[in-house]
């Protein structure tokens, strides 16, 4: 099977794919259906990919395209999920889901809640922790994902969604940005809200 990896950090994904005997291509630009046909791609994995995938690609690869996301979906769909899980007190976690026409709205293949100690972690270190756990979850489930040997989970929770610019604006309020301690950031955010009201 030939896999297209859409990711700026593909190393652990590559190791898992190589172990399973599959081949791969890595790509970061916006993909077109003609490119996929030319490369004879069988399966697509998106992980930190910054482009919206065209609906004709989603249709053609309906059960052969997944996304790895560092949130406990359906909470924190969209951008900066690790930031919002703490500031809005929603579950921290990781998910692998099918890609549909929405943003992080496809059927969930597997997900896991992850405890993050907010006194010890910054947004950056917790992001790295979630990435590491997500890569392990992918490794544990790749065989059943590529064989479509799973049941899709459509959770009843309503969930949340945020745009990239919302996260950038909020992070700019913290003097240490991504390196801000999470507990300190929660305290500062509550102060921002109190000053506004």
GROMACS .gro file of N, CA, C and O in nm, residues 35-108:
model
  296
   35UNK      N    1  -0.249   1.481  -0.870
   35UNK     CA    2  -0.123   1.444  -0.805
   35UNK      C    3  -0.135   1.306  -0.742
   35UNK      O    4  -0.046   1.221  -0.754
   36UNK      N    5  -0.247   1.281  -0.674
   36UNK     CA    6  -0.269   1.152  -0.606
   36UNK      C    7  -0.277   1.038  -0.707
   36UNK      O    8  -0.224   0.929  -0.684
   37UNK      N    9  -0.342   1.065  -0.820
   37UNK     CA   10  -0.354   0.962  -0.924
   37UNK      C   11  -0.219   0.935  -0.990
   37UNK      O   12  -0.182   0.820  -1.014
   38UNK      N   13  -0.145   1.042  -1.012
   38UNK     CA   14  -0.011   1.027  -1.074
   38UNK      C   15   0.083   0.946  -0.984
   38UNK      O   16   0.160   0.863  -1.031
   39UNK      N   17   0.074   0.969  -0.853
   39UNK     CA   18   0.161   0.899  -0.757
   39UNK      C   19   0.104   0.764  -0.716
   39UNK      O   20   0.169   0.690  -0.641
   40UNK      N   21  -0.017   0.731  -0.761
   40UNK     CA   22  -0.080   0.603  -0.730
   40UNK      C   23  -0.096   0.582  -0.579
   40UNK      O   24  -0.061   0.478  -0.523
   41UNK      N   25  -0.152   0.684  -0.513
   41UNK     CA   26  -0.170   0.683  -0.367
   41UNK      C   27  -0.292   0.599  -0.329
   41UNK      O   28  -0.398   0.612  -0.388
   42UNK      N   29  -0.274   0.514  -0.226
   42UNK     CA   30  -0.384   0.429  -0.176
   42UNK      C   31  -0.450   0.485  -0.051
   42UNK      O   32  -0.567   0.459  -0.025
   43UNK      N   33  -0.373   0.560   0.029
   43UNK     CA   34  -0.422   0.602   0.160
   43UNK      C   35  -0.356   0.735   0.196
   43UNK      O   36  -0.240   0.758   0.162
   44UNK      N   37  -0.431   0.822   0.266
   44UNK     CA   38  -0.378   0.954   0.303
   44UNK      C   39  -0.385   0.972   0.455
   44UNK      O   40  -0.488   0.946   0.517
   45UNK      N   41  -0.273   1.020   0.512
   45UNK     CA   42  -0.267   1.052   0.655
   45UNK      C   43  -0.233   1.199   0.669
   45UNK      O   44  -0.130   1.245   0.620
   46UNK      N   45  -0.320   1.273   0.736
   46UNK     CA   46  -0.298   1.415   0.764
   46UNK      C   47  -0.261   1.430   0.911
   46UNK      O   48  -0.328   1.376   0.999
   47UNK      N   49  -0.153   1.506   0.937
   47UNK     CA   50  -0.107   1.523   1.075
   47UNK      C   51  -0.037   1.660   1.085
   47UNK      O   52   0.077   1.674   1.044
   48UNK      N   53  -0.111   1.760   1.131
   48UNK     CA   54  -0.056   1.895   1.137
   48UNK      C   55  -0.055   1.964   1.001
   48UNK      O   56   0.013   2.064   0.982
   49UNK      N   57  -0.134   1.912   0.907
   49UNK     CA   58  -0.142   1.967   0.770
   49UNK      C   59  -0.223   2.096   0.773
   49UNK      O   60  -0.329   2.102   0.834
   50UNK      N   61  -0.173   2.200   0.704
   50UNK     CA   62  -0.232   2.333   0.716
   50UNK      C   63  -0.331   2.369   0.605
   50UNK      O   64  -0.380   2.482   0.602
   51UNK      N   65  -0.360   2.278   0.515
   51UNK     CA   66  -0.450   2.309   0.402
   51UNK      C   67  -0.582   2.234   0.413
   51UNK      O   68  -0.587   2.124   0.467
   52UNK      N   69  -0.688   2.295   0.358
   52UNK     CA   70  -0.817   2.227   0.347
   52UNK      C   71  -0.809   2.131   0.229
   52UNK      O   72  -0.765   2.170   0.120
   53UNK      N   73  -0.850   2.008   0.250
   53UNK     CA   74  -0.845   1.907   0.143
   53UNK      C   75  -0.971   1.918   0.058
   53UNK      O   76  -1.083   1.926   0.110
   54UNK      N   77  -0.953   1.918  -0.075
   54UNK     CA   78  -1.065   1.936  -0.169
   54UNK      C   79  -1.168   1.824  -0.152
   54UNK      O   80  -1.135   1.709  -0.126
   55UNK      N   81  -1.295   1.862  -0.172
   55UNK     CA   82  -1.405   1.766  -0.153
   55UNK      C   83  -1.397   1.648  -0.249
   55UNK      O   84  -1.435   1.537  -0.214
   56UNK      N   85  -1.345   1.670  -0.371
   56UNK     CA   86  -1.334   1.557  -0.466
   56UNK      C   87  -1.234   1.452  -0.417
   56UNK      O   88  -1.252   1.333  -0.439
   57UNK      N   89  -1.131   1.497  -0.344
   57UNK     CA   90  -1.033   1.404  -0.286
   57UNK      C   91  -1.098   1.328  -0.170
   57UNK      O   92  -1.085   1.207  -0.159
   58UNK      N   93  -1.172   1.401  -0.087
   58UNK     CA   94  -1.240   1.338   0.027
   58UNK      C   95  -1.338   1.232  -0.023
   58UNK      O   96  -1.349   1.123   0.034
   59UNK      N   97  -1.408   1.262  -0.130
   59UNK     CA   98  -1.505   1.168  -0.187
   59UNK      C   99  -1.436   1.043  -0.240
   59UNK      O  100  -1.477   0.931  -0.212
   60UNK      N  101  -1.328   1.064  -0.315
   60UNK     CA  102  -1.258   0.949  -0.374
   60UNK      C  103  -1.192   0.861  -0.268
   60UNK      O  104  -1.187   0.740  -0.281
   61UNK      N  105  -1.139   0.923  -0.163
   61UNK     CA  106  -1.067   0.850  -0.058
   61UNK      C  107  -1.152   0.835   0.069
   61UNK      O  108  -1.099   0.834   0.180
   62UNK      N  109  -1.280   0.822   0.050
   62UNK     CA  110  -1.377   0.826   0.160
   62UNK      C  111  -1.336   0.745   0.284
   62UNK      O  112  -1.343   0.793   0.395
   63UNK      N  113  -1.294   0.623   0.268
   63UNK     CA  114  -1.254   0.540   0.381
   63UNK      C  115  -1.104   0.519   0.387
   63UNK      O  116  -1.055   0.427   0.452
   64UNK      N  117  -1.032   0.608   0.318
   64UNK     CA  118  -0.886   0.593   0.309
   64UNK      C  119  -0.814   0.724   0.336
   64UNK      O  120  -0.709   0.751   0.279
   65UNK      N  121  -0.874   0.806   0.421
   65UNK     CA  122  -0.811   0.934   0.455
   65UNK      C  123  -0.843   0.967   0.601
   65UNK      O  124  -0.959   0.971   0.641
   66UNK      N  125  -0.736   0.983   0.681
   66UNK     CA  126  -0.755   1.009   0.824
   66UNK      C  127  -0.672   1.128   0.869
   66UNK      O  128  -0.575   1.166   0.803
   67UNK      N  129  -0.713   1.184   0.982
   67UNK     CA  130  -0.641   1.296   1.042
   67UNK      C  131  -0.604   1.260   1.186
   67UNK      O  132  -0.683   1.200   1.257
   68UNK      N  133  -0.483   1.299   1.225
   68UNK     CA  134  -0.437   1.283   1.362
   68UNK      C  135  -0.446   1.421   1.428
   68UNK      O  136  -0.389   1.518   1.376
   69UNK      N  137  -0.519   1.430   1.539
   69UNK     CA  138  -0.551   1.561   1.599
   69UNK      C  139  -0.523   1.558   1.749
   69UNK      O  140  -0.563   1.463   1.818
   70UNK      N  141  -0.457   1.663   1.800
   70UNK     CA  142  -0.421   1.663   1.943
   70UNK      C  143  -0.533   1.725   2.028
   70UNK      O  144  -0.512   1.820   2.102
   71UNK      N  145  -0.651   1.668   2.015
   71UNK     CA  146  -0.759   1.702   2.108
   71UNK      C  147  -0.848   1.580   2.127
   71UNK      O  148  -0.843   1.486   2.047
   72UNK      N  149  -0.926   1.584   2.231
   72UNK     CA  150  -1.023   1.478   2.257
   72UNK      C  151  -1.152   1.518   2.186
   72UNK      O  152  -1.238   1.585   2.243
   73UNK      N  153  -1.159   1.483   2.058
   73UNK     CA  154  -1.275   1.523   1.977
   73UNK      C  155  -1.404   1.465   2.034
   73UNK      O  156  -1.403   1.356   2.089
   74UNK      N  157  -1.514   1.542   2.021
   74UNK     CA  158  -1.535   1.661   1.938
   74UNK      C  159  -1.493   1.792   2.004
   74UNK      O  160  -1.520   1.899   1.950
   75UNK      N  161  -1.426   1.788   2.118
   75UNK     CA  162  -1.381   1.912   2.181
   75UNK      C  163  -1.259   1.967   2.107
   75UNK      O  164  -1.170   1.892   2.067
   76UNK      N  165  -1.256   2.098   2.092
   76UNK     CA  166  -1.140   2.169   2.037
   76UNK      C  167  -1.104   2.130   1.895
   76UNK      O  168  -0.990   2.100   1.863
   77UNK      N  169  -1.207   2.129   1.811
   77UNK     CA  170  -1.184   2.115   1.667
   77UNK      C  171  -1.115   2.243   1.618
   77UNK      O  172  -1.126   2.347   1.680
   78UNK      N  173  -1.044   2.232   1.508
   78UNK     CA  174  -0.979   2.350   1.451
   78UNK      C  175  -0.839   2.370   1.506
   78UNK      O  176  -0.768   2.275   1.534
   79UNK      N  177  -0.805   2.497   1.524
   79UNK     CA  178  -0.667   2.534   1.555
   79UNK      C  179  -0.641   2.548   1.706
   79UNK      O  180  -0.733   2.576   1.783
   80UNK      N  181  -0.514   2.529   1.743
   80UNK     CA  182  -0.467   2.546   1.881
   80UNK      C  183  -0.548   2.464   1.983
   80UNK      O  184  -0.586   2.515   2.090
   81UNK      N  185  -0.577   2.338   1.956
   81UNK     CA  186  -0.662   2.261   2.048
   81UNK      C  187  -0.605   2.251   2.189
   81UNK      O  188  -0.680   2.253   2.288
   82UNK      N  189  -0.474   2.244   2.201
   82UNK     CA  190  -0.411   2.230   2.332
   82UNK      C  191  -0.428   2.356   2.417
   82UNK      O  192  -0.435   2.350   2.538
   83UNK      N  193  -0.432   2.469   2.353
   83UNK     CA  194  -0.456   2.595   2.424
   83UNK      C  195  -0.597   2.599   2.482
   83UNK      O  196  -0.618   2.624   2.600
   84UNK      N  197  -0.696   2.568   2.396
   84UNK     CA  198  -0.837   2.582   2.435
   84UNK      C  199  -0.882   2.478   2.537
   84UNK      O  200  -0.967   2.506   2.620
   85UNK      N  201  -0.824   2.359   2.532
   85UNK     CA  202  -0.867   2.258   2.629
   85UNK      C  203  -0.843   2.305   2.772
   85UNK      O  204  -0.923   2.278   2.862
   86UNK      N  205  -0.735   2.379   2.793
   86UNK     CA  206  -0.704   2.429   2.928
   86UNK      C  207  -0.782   2.555   2.962
   86UNK      O  208  -0.833   2.569   3.073
   87UNK      N  209  -0.792   2.646   2.867
   87UNK     CA  210  -0.854   2.776   2.897
   87UNK      C  211  -1.007   2.768   2.900
   87UNK      O  212  -1.071   2.855   2.958
   88UNK      N  213  -1.063   2.664   2.839
   88UNK     CA  214  -1.208   2.647   2.844
   88UNK      C  215  -1.251   2.527   2.927
   88UNK      O  216  -1.368   2.490   2.928
   89UNK      N  217  -1.153   2.465   2.993
   89UNK     CA  218  -1.179   2.353   3.083
   89UNK      C  219  -1.256   2.239   3.013
   89UNK      O  220  -1.355   2.188   3.063
   90UNK      N  221  -1.205   2.202   2.895
   90UNK     CA  222  -1.258   2.086   2.822
   90UNK      C  223  -1.152   1.976   2.827
   90UNK      O  224  -1.036   2.004   2.858
   91UNK      N  225  -1.188   1.851   2.796
   91UNK     CA  226  -1.091   1.742   2.811
   91UNK      C  227  -0.969   1.759   2.720
   91UNK      O  228  -0.981   1.799   2.605
   92UNK      N  229  -0.852   1.728   2.776
   92UNK     CA  230  -0.730   1.719   2.695
   92UNK      C  231  -0.721   1.578   2.641
   92UNK      O  232  -0.757   1.483   2.711
   93UNK      N  233  -0.671   1.564   2.520
   93UNK     CA  234  -0.658   1.429   2.467
   93UNK      C  235  -0.611   1.428   2.324
   93UNK      O  236  -0.559   1.527   2.271
   94UNK      N  237  -0.628   1.313   2.262
   94UNK     CA  238  -0.582   1.289   2.126
   94UNK      C  239  -0.688   1.208   2.051
   94UNK      O  240  -0.764   1.133   2.113
   95UNK      N  241  -0.693   1.225   1.920
   95UNK     CA  242  -0.793   1.155   1.839
   95UNK      C  243  -0.737   1.124   1.700
   95UNK      O  244  -0.657   1.201   1.645
   96UNK      N  245  -0.784   1.013   1.644
   96UNK     CA  246  -0.763   0.983   1.503
   96UNK      C  247  -0.902   0.969   1.442
   96UNK      O  248  -0.984   0.894   1.494
   97UNK      N  249  -0.927   1.043   1.335
   97UNK     CA  250  -1.062   1.044   1.279
   97UNK      C  251  -1.060   1.043   1.126
   97UNK      O  252  -0.960   1.081   1.065
   98UNK      N  253  -1.170   1.000   1.069
   98UNK     CA  254  -1.187   1.009   0.925
   98UNK      C  255  -1.200   1.156   0.887
   98UNK      O  256  -1.246   1.237   0.966
   99UNK      N  257  -1.160   1.188   0.765
   99UNK     CA  258  -1.176   1.325   0.717
   99UNK      C  259  -1.303   1.334   0.634
   99UNK      O  260  -1.325   1.252   0.544
  100UNK      N  261  -1.386   1.432   0.668
  100UNK     CA  262  -1.503   1.462   0.586
  100UNK      C  263  -1.494   1.608   0.542
  100UNK      O  264  -1.386   1.668   0.550
  101UNK      N  265  -1.604   1.668   0.501
  101UNK     CA  266  -1.598   1.804   0.447
  101UNK      C  267  -1.588   1.912   0.554
  101UNK      O  268  -1.562   2.028   0.525
  102UNK      N  269  -1.611   1.877   0.680
  102UNK     CA  270  -1.597   1.975   0.788
  102UNK      C  271  -1.454   1.975   0.841
  102UNK      O  272  -1.367   1.902   0.792
  103UNK      N  273  -1.430   2.058   0.941
  103UNK     CA  274  -1.297   2.064   1.003
  103UNK      C  275  -1.300   1.982   1.132
  103UNK      O  276  -1.369   2.018   1.227
  104UNK      N  277  -1.229   1.869   1.130
  104UNK     CA  278  -1.221   1.777   1.244
  104UNK      C  279  -1.358   1.724   1.287
  104UNK      O  280  -1.384   1.704   1.406
  105UNK      N  281  -1.445   1.701   1.188
  105UNK     CA  282  -1.581   1.656   1.219
  105UNK      C  283  -1.609   1.511   1.175
  105UNK      O  284  -1.718   1.460   1.200
  106UNK      N  285  -1.513   1.446   1.111
  106UNK     CA  286  -1.534   1.310   1.063
  106UNK      C  287  -1.547   1.209   1.176
  106UNK      O  288  -1.513   1.236   1.291
  107UNK      N  289  -1.596   1.091   1.141
  107UNK     CA  290  -1.613   0.983   1.238
  107UNK      C  291  -1.483   0.951   1.311
  107UNK      O  292  -1.378   0.941   1.249
  108UNK      N  293  -1.492   0.934   1.443
  108UNK     CA  294  -1.373   0.910   1.525
  108UNK      C  295  -1.340   0.761   1.525
  108UNK      O  296  -1.423   0.676   1.557
   0.00000   0.00000   0.00000
